[in-house]
Protein backbone atom coordinates (compact mmCIF):
# COMPACT_ATOMS: atom_id res chain seq x y z
CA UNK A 1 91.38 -51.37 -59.52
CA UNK A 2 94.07 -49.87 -61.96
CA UNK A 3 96.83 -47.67 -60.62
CA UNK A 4 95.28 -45.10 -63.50
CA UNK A 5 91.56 -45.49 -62.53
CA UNK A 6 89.26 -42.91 -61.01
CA UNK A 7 87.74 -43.56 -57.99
CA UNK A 8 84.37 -41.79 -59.57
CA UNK A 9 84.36 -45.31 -61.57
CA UNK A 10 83.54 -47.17 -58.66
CA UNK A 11 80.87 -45.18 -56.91
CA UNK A 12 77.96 -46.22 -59.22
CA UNK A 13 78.14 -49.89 -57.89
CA UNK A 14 74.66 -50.86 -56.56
CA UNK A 15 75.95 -52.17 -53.14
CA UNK A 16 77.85 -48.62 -52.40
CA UNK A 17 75.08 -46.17 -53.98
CA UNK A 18 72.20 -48.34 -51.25
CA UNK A 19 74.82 -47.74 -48.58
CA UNK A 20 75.17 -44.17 -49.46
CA UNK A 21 71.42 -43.50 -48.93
CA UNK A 22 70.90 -44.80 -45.48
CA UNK A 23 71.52 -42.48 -42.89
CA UNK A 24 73.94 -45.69 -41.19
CA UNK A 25 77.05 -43.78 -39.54
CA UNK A 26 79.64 -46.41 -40.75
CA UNK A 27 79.64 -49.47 -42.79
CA UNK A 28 81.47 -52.05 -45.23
CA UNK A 29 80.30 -52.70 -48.62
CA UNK A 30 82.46 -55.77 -50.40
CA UNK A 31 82.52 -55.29 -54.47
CA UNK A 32 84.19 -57.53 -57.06
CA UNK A 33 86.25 -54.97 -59.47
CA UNK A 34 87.46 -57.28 -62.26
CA UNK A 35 89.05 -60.40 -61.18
CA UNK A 36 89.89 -58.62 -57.62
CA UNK A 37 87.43 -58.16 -54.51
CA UNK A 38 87.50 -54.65 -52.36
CA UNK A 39 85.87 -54.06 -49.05
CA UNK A 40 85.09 -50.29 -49.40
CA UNK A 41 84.62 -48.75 -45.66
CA UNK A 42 81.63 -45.99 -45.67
CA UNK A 43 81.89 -43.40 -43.06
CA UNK A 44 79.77 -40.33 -42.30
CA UNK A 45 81.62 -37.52 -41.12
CA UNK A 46 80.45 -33.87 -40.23
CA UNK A 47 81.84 -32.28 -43.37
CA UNK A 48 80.34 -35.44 -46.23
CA UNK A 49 81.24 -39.07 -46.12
CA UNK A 50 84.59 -40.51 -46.40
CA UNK A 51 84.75 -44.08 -48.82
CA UNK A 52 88.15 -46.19 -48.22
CA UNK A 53 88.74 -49.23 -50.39
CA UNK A 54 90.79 -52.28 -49.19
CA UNK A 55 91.98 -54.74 -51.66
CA UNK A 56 90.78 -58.09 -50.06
CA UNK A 57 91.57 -60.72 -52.89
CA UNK A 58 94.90 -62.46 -51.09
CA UNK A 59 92.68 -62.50 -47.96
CA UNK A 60 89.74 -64.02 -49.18
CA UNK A 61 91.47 -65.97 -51.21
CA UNK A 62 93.72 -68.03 -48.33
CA UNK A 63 89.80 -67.84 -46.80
CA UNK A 64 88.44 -70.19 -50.02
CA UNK A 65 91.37 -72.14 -49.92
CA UNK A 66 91.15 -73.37 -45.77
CA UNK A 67 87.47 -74.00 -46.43
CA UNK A 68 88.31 -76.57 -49.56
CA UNK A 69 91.54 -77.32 -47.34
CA UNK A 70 89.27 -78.34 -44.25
CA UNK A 71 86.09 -79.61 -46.87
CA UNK A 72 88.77 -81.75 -48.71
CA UNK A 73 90.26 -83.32 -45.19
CA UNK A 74 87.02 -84.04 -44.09
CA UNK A 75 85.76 -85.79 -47.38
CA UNK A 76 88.99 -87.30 -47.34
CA UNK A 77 88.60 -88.82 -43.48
CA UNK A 78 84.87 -89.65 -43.55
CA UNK A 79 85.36 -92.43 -46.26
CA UNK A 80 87.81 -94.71 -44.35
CA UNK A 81 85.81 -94.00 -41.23
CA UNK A 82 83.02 -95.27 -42.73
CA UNK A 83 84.77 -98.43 -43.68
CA UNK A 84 85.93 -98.79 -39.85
CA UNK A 85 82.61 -98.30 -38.39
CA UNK A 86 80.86 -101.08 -40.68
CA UNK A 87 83.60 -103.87 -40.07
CA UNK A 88 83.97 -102.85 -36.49
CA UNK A 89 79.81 -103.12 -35.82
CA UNK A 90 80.14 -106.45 -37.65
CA UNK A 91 82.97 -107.89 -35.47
CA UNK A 92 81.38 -106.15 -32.49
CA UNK A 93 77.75 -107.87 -32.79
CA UNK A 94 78.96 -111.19 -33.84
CA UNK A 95 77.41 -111.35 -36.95
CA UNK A 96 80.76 -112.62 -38.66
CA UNK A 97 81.60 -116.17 -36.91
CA UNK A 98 84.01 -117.67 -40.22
CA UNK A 99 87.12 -116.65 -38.51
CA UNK A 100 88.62 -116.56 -42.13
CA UNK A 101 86.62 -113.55 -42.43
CA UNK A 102 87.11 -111.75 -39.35
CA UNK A 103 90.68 -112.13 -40.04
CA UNK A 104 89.95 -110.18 -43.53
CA UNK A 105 87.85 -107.84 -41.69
CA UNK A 106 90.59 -106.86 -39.40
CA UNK A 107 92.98 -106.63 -41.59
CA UNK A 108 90.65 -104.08 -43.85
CA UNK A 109 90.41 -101.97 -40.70
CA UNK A 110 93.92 -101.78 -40.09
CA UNK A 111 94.56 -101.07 -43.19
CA UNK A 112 92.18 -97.89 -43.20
CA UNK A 113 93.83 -96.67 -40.03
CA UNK A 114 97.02 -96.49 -41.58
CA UNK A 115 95.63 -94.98 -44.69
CA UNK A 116 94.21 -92.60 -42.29
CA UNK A 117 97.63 -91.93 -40.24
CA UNK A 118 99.38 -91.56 -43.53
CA UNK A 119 96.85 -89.21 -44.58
CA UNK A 120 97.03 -86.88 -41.07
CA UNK A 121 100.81 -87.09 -40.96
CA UNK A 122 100.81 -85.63 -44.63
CA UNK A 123 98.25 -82.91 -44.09
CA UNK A 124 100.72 -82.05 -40.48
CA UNK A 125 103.50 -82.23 -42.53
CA UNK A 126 102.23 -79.51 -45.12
CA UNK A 127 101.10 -77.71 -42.66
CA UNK A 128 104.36 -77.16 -40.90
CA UNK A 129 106.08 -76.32 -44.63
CA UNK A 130 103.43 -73.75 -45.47
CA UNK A 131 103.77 -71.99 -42.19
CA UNK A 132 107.61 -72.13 -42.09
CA UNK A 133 107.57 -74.48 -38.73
CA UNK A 134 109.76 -77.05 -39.96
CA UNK A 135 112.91 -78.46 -39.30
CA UNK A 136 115.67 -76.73 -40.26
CA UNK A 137 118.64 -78.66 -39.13
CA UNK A 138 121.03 -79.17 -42.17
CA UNK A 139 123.49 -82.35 -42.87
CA UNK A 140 125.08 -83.22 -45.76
CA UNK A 141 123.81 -86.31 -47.64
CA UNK A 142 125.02 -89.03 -49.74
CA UNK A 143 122.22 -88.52 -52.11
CA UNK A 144 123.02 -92.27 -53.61
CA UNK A 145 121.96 -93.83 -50.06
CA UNK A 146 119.25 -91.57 -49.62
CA UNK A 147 117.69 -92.85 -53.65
CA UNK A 148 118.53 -96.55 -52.71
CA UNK A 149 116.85 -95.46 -49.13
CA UNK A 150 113.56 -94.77 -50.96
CA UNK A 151 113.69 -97.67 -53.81
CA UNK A 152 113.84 -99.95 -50.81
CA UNK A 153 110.59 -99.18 -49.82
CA UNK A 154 109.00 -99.35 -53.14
CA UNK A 155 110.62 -103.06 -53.36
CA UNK A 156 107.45 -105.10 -53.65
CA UNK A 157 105.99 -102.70 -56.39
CA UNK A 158 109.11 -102.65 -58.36
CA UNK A 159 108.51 -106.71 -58.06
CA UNK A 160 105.32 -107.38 -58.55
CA UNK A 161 105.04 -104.93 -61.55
CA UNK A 162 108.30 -105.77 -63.09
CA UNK A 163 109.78 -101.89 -62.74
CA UNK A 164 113.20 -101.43 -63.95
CA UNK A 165 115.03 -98.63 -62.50
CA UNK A 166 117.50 -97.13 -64.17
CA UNK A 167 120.03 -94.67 -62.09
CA UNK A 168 122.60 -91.93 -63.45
CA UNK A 169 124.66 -89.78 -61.28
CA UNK A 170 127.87 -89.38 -58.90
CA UNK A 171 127.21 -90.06 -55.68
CA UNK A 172 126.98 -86.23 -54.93
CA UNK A 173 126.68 -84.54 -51.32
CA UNK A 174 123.50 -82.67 -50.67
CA UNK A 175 122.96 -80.13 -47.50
CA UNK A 176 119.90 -80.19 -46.32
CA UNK A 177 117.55 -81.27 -44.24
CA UNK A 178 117.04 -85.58 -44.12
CA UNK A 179 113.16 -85.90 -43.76
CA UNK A 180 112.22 -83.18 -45.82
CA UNK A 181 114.66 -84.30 -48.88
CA UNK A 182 113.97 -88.06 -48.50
CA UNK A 183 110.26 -87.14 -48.36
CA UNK A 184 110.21 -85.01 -51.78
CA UNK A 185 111.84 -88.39 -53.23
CA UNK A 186 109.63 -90.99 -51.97
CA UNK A 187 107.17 -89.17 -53.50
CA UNK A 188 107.89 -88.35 -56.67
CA UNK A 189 110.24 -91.70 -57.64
CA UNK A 190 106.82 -93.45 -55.84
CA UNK A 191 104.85 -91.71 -58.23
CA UNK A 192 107.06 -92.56 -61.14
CA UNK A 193 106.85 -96.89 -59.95
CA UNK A 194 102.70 -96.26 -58.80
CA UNK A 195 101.62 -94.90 -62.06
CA UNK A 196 103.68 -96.95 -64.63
CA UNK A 197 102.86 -99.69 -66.51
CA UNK A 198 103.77 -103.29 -65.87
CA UNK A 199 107.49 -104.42 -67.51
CA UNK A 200 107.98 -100.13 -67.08
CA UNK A 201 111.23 -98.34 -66.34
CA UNK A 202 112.10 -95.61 -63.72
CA UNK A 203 114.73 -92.88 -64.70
CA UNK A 204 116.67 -91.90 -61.55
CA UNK A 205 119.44 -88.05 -62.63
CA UNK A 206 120.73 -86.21 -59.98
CA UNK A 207 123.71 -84.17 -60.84
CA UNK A 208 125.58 -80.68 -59.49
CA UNK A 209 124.94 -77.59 -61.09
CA UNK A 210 126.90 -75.03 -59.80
CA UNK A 211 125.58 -74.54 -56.35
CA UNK A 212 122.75 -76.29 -56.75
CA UNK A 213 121.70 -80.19 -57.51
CA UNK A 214 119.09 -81.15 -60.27
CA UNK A 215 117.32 -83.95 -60.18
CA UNK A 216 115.58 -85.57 -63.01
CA UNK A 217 112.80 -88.31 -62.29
CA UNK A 218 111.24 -89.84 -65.65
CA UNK A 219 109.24 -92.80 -65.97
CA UNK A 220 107.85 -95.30 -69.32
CA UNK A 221 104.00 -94.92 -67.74
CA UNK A 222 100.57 -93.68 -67.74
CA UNK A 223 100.98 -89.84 -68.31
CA UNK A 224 99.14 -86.67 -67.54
CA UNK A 225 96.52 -85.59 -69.47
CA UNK A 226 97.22 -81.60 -70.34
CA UNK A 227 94.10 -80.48 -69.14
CA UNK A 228 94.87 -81.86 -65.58
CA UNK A 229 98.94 -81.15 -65.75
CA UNK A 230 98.54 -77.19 -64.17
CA UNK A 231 96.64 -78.87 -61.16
CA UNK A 232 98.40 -82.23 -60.04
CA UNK A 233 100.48 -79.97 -57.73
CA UNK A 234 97.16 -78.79 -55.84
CA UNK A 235 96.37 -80.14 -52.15
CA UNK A 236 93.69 -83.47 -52.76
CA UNK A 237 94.01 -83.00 -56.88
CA UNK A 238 93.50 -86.32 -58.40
CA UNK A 239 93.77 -86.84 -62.19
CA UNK A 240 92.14 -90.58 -61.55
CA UNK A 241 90.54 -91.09 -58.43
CA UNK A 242 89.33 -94.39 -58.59
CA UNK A 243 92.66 -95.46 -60.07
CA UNK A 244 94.62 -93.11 -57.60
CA UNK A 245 93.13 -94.53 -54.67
CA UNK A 246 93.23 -98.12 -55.53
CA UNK A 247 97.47 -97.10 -55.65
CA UNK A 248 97.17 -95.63 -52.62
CA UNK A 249 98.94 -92.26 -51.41
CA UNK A 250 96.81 -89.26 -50.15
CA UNK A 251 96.47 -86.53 -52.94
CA UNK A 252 98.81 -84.30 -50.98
CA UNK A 253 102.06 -85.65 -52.35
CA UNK A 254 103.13 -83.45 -55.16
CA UNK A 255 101.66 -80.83 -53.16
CA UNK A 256 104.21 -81.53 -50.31
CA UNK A 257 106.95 -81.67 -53.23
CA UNK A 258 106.05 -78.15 -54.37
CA UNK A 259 106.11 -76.74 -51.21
CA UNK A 260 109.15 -78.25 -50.17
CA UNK A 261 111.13 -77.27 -53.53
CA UNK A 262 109.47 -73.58 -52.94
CA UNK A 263 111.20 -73.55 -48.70
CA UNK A 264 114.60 -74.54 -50.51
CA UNK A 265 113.93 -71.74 -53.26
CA UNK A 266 114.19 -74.36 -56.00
CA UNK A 267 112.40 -74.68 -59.13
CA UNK A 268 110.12 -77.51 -60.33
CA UNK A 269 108.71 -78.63 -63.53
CA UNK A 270 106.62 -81.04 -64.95
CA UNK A 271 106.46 -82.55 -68.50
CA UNK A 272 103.89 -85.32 -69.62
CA UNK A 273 102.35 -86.77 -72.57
CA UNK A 274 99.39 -89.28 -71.92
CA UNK A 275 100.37 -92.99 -72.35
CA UNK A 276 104.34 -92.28 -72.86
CA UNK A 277 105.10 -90.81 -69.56
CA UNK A 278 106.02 -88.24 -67.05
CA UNK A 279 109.28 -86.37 -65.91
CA UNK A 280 109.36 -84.09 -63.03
CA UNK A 281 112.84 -82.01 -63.08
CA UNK A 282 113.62 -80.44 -59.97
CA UNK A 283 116.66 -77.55 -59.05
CA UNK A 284 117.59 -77.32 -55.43
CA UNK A 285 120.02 -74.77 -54.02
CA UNK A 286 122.73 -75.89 -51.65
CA UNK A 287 121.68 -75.27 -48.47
CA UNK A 288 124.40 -74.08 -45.66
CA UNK A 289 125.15 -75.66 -42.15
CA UNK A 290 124.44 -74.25 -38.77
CA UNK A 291 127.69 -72.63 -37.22
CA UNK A 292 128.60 -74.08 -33.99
């Protein structure tokens, strides 16, 4: 409803004119008015009948998005369990005796429960960012240990698929909080090694602006098509599933990077071009220490 608009133009709805009728003392209609959704509260009173309207999108909006949130975990949970329960009943009934293969089978069901610890850790984790219960203990940080931190752990990939990494920038101090800045970089300089091509390269900026830092992550590989670009930040959004999940990760990493840049009231954005690459730029504001 338009700050200009009549109220007269919403009394002809079918919903309200039925509820009108009746000869019920109080009740709630919910109408869609153009792309927003009203509950419109009917009451009877001794002088005519009184009509209220609440605008409801936000609310049923958040409602839509825990439903997918809780569809998407469960979807997300019920195919490694799957996996589990099949090897496990195997092992469990004997029906496997090579012990080269009960050795493969165990190994397939540990590595589903970490997938599966990964993935319940991440969906805690955005949990506690989206409802502001997060740690908010501030340190400075050399931000050049904190990037050779995270290329550590991405040492086999860089290996196996012959990544070169290529880093630019001062080792500059950073205040903010350890686990929450060394998380938005494992994710998005893992993206950057996951989904590039073999004999790739990995461009590592981070430089002061003012009082902020910018950092610049830009990598040689498989892109984003446009049509999927305005959704990769979205909780479970894969552009390629079968490809994303034979890389691993949970479809909840850029998801935690958005959120993360949003609690530090940064800015994020995202350029791609399908085959050539993908650069994620990122402005964080200096954060300030506790007082003692």
């Amino acid at each position: 409803m338009q700050p200009n608009d009549s109220i007269l133009d919403y009394l002809y709805y079918p919903d309200i004119i039925n509820a009108l009728k009746n000869d019920i003392l109080i009740q709630e209609v919910t109408i869609k008015i153009k792309d927003s959704i009203y509950t419109c509260y009917i009451s009877k009173v001794d002088l005519g009948t009184t009509l209220l309207f609440v605008d409801v999108t936000a609310a049923k909006r958040a409602e839509k998005m825990r439903s997918e949130f809780f569809s998407n975990v469960s979807h997300e949970l019920k195919t490694p369990m799957t996996s589990i329960r099949g090897y496990s009943d195997l092992l469990a009934q004997g029906l496997v005796k090579d012990e080269n293969q009960q050795k493969e089978m165990l190994l397939k069901i540990q590595n589903e429960v970490n997938n599966m610890s990964e993935l319940i850790n991440d969906i805690l984790l955005l949990s506690r960012i989206e409802s502001m219960d997060v740690e908010v203990d501030m340190m400075p940080m050399k931000m050049k240990s904190l990037v050779d931190e995270v290329l550590e752990s991405y040492e086999v990939e860089i290996l196996e698929h012959d990544i070169t990494i290529h880093k630019d920038f001062d080792d500059m101090v950073y205040i903010g909080n350890h686990q929450q800045i060394y998380t938005l970089l494992n994710n998005v300089i893992g993206n950057a090694i996951k989904y590039n091509k073999e004999h790739g390269h990995v461009y590592i900026n981070i430089e002061e602006q003012g009082q902020a830092m910018k950092v610049v992550v830009r990598d040689t590989g498989i892109g984003i098509p446009l049509a999927d670009q305005s959704r990769v930040f979205e909780r479970f959004y894969r552009v390629d599933k079968g490809r994303s999940k034979a890389r691993g990760g949970t479809g909840l990493g850029l998801a935690i990077v958005k959120h993360t840049v949003s609690l530090y009231k940064g800015t994020i954005r995202l350029n791609s071009e399908l085959d050539k690459g993908t650069t994620i730029e990122m402005t964080l504001p200096q954060q300030t220490l506790k007082q003692a």
